[in-house]
Tab-separated table of C-alpha atoms and ligand atoms in Angstrom:
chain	number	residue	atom	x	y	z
A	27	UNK	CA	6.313	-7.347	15.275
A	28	UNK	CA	4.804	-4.079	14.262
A	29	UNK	CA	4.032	-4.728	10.760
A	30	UNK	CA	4.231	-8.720	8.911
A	31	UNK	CA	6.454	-7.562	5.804
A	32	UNK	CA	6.351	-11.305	4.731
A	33	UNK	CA	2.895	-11.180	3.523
A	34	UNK	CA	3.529	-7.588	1.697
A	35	UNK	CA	6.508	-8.998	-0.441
A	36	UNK	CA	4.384	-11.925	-0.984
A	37	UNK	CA	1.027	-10.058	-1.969
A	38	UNK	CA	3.107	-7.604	-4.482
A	39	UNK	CA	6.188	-9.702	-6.015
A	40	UNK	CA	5.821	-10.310	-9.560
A	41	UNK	CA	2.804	-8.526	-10.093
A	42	UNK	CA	3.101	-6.893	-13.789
A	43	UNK	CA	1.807	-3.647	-12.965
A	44	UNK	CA	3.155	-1.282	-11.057
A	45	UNK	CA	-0.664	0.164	-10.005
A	46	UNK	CA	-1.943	-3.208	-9.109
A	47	UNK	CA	1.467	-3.218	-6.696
A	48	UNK	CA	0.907	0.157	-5.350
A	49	UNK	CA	-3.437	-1.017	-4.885
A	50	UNK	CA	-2.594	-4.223	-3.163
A	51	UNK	CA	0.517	-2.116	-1.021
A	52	UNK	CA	-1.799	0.875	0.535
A	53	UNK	CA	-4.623	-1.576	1.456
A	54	UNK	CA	-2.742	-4.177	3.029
A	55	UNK	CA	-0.186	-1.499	4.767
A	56	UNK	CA	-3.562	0.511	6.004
A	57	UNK	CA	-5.099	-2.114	7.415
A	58	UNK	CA	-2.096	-3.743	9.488
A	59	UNK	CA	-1.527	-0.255	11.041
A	60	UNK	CA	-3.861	1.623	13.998
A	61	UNK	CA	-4.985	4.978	14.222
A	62	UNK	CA	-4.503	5.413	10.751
A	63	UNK	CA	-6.717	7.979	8.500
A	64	UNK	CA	-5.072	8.044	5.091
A	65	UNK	CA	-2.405	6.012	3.801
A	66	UNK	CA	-1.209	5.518	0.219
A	67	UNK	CA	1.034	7.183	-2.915
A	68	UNK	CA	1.609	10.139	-4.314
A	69	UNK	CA	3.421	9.931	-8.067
A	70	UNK	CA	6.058	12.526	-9.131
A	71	UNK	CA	6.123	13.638	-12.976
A	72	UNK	CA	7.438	17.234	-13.844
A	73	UNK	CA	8.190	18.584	-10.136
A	74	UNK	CA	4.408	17.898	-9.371
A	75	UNK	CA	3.411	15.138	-7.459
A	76	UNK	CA	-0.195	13.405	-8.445
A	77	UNK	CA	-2.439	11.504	-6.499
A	78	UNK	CA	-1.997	7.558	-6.704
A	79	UNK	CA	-3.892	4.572	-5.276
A	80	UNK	CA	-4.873	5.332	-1.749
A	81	UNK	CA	-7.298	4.150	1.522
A	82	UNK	CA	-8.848	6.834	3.545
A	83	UNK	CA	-11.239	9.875	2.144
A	84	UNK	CA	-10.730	11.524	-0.730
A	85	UNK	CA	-7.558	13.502	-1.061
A	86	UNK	CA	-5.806	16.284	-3.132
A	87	UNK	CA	-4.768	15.563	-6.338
A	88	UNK	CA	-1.792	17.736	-7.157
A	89	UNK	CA	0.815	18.694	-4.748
A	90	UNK	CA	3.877	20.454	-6.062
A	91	UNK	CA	7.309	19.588	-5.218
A	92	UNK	CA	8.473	21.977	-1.792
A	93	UNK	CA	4.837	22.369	-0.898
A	94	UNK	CA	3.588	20.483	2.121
A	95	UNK	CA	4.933	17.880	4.027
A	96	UNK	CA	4.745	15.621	0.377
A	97	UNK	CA	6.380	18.105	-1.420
A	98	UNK	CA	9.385	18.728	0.654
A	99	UNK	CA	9.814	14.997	0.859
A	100	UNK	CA	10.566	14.910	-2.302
A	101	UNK	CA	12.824	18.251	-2.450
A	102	UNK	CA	14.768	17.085	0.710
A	103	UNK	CA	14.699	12.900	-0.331
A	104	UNK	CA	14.425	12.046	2.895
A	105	UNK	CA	12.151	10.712	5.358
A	106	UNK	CA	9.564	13.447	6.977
A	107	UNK	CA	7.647	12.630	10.408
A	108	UNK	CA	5.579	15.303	11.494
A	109	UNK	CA	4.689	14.765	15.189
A	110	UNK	CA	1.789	17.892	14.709
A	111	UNK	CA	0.402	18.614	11.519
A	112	UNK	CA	-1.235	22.113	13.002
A	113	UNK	CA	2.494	23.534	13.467
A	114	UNK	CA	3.776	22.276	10.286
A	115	UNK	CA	4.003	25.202	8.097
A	116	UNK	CA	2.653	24.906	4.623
A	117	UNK	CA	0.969	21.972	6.030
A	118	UNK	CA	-2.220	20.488	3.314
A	119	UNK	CA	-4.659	19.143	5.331
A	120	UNK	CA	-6.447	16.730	2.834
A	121	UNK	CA	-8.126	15.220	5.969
A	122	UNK	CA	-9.294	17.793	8.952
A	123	UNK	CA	-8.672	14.668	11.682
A	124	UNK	CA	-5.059	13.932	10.630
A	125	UNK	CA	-2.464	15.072	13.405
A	126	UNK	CA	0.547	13.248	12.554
A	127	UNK	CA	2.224	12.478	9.430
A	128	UNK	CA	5.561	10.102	7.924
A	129	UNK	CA	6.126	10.717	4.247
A	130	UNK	CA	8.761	8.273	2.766
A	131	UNK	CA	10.200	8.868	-0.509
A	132	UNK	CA	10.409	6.127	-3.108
A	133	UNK	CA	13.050	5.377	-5.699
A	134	UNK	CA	13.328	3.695	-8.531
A	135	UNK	CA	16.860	3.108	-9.339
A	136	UNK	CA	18.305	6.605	-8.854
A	137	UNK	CA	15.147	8.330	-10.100
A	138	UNK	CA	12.639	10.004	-7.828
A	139	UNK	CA	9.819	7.621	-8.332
A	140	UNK	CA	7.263	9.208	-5.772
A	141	UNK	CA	6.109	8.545	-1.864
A	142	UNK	CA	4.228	6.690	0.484
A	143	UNK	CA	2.272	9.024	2.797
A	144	UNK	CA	0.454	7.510	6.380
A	145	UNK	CA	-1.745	10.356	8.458
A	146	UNK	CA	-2.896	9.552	11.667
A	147	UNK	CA	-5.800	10.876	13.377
A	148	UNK	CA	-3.438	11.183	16.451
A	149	UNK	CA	-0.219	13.363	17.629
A	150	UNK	CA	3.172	11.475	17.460
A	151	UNK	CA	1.685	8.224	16.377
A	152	UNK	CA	4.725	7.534	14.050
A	153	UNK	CA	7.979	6.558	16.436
A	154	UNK	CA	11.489	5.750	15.318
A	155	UNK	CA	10.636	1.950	15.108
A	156	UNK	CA	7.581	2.149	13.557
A	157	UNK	CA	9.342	4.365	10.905
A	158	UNK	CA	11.767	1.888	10.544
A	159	UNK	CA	9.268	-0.593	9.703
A	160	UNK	CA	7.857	1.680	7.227
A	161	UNK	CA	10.878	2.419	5.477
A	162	UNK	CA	11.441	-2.013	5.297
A	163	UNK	CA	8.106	-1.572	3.583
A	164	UNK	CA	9.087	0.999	1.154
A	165	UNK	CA	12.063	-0.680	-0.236
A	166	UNK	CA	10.001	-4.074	-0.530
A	167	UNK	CA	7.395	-1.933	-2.558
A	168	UNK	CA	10.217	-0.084	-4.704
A	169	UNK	CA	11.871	-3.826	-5.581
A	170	UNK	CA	8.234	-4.886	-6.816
A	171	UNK	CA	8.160	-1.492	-8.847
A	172	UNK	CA	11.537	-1.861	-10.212
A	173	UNK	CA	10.422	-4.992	-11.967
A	174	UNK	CA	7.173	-3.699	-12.788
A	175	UNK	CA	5.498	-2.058	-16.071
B	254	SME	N1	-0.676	16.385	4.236
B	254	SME	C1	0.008	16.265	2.982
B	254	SME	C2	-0.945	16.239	1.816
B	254	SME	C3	-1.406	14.884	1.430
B	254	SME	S1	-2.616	14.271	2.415
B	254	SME	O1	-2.159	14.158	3.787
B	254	SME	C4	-3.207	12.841	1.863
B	254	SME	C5	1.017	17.377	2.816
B	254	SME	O2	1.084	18.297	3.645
B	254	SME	O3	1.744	17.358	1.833
């Protein structure tokens, strides 16, 4: 198993709020994952996306939409894995050790709701299963929200 989604669903299901959900989410996702330098959510209002809870150092807090690897998530809705940050173009390096990146776009119902970005201090760290795994998270996060204030 690479990450226990039981414990997630159990940690975030029902909560009221949808930033005690996304709180509880990055810190419990962050620290059942290795080699991990910054993981947590970005929040899209008016094509910009804005800083939301988060573990790791301080990051930036406005990214617009089609800039960086965040921002084209969002333009393209679709999963982005970036096996080498250095050769992304456009790349924003909030953290100077991050080398890889996955950037997962969350929905709720058929809006845009925002992403959950994971950086890791180390090239290719983010495989096909383990962005499966990810994406299982995401939707188990994006129930909680849909039910959430
Ligand atoms: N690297 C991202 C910016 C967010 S930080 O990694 C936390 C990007 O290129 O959009």
């Amino acid at each position: 198993m690479i990450i226990d989604l039981k414990p997630l669903e159990a940690l975030i299901e029902g909560n009221k709020y949808k930033v005690t959900i996304l709180s509880n989410a990055s810190a419990y996702l962050y620290h059942s994952l290795e080699n991990i330098n910054w993981l947590g959510f970005y929040l899209l209002c008016d094509k910009t996306l804005y800083l939301g809870p988060f573990q790791g150092k301080i990051a930036c807090i406005e990214i617009p939409v089609g800039k960086g690897v965040c921002g084209n998530t969002i333009k393209e809705d679709k999963t982005l894995v970036v096996d080498n940050v250095l050769e992304y173009p456009g790349h924003i390096a909030c953290d100077s050790n991050s080398r890889s990146e996955v950037c997962i776009p969350l929905h709720i119902g058929d809006m845009t709701y925002g992403l959950l970005d994971i950086d890791s201090p180390i090239f290719n760290r983010f495989n096909k299963e383990l962005v499966c795994e990810l994406e299982k998270a995401a939707k188990i996060i994006e129930d909680a929200l849909e039910k959430a204030i």
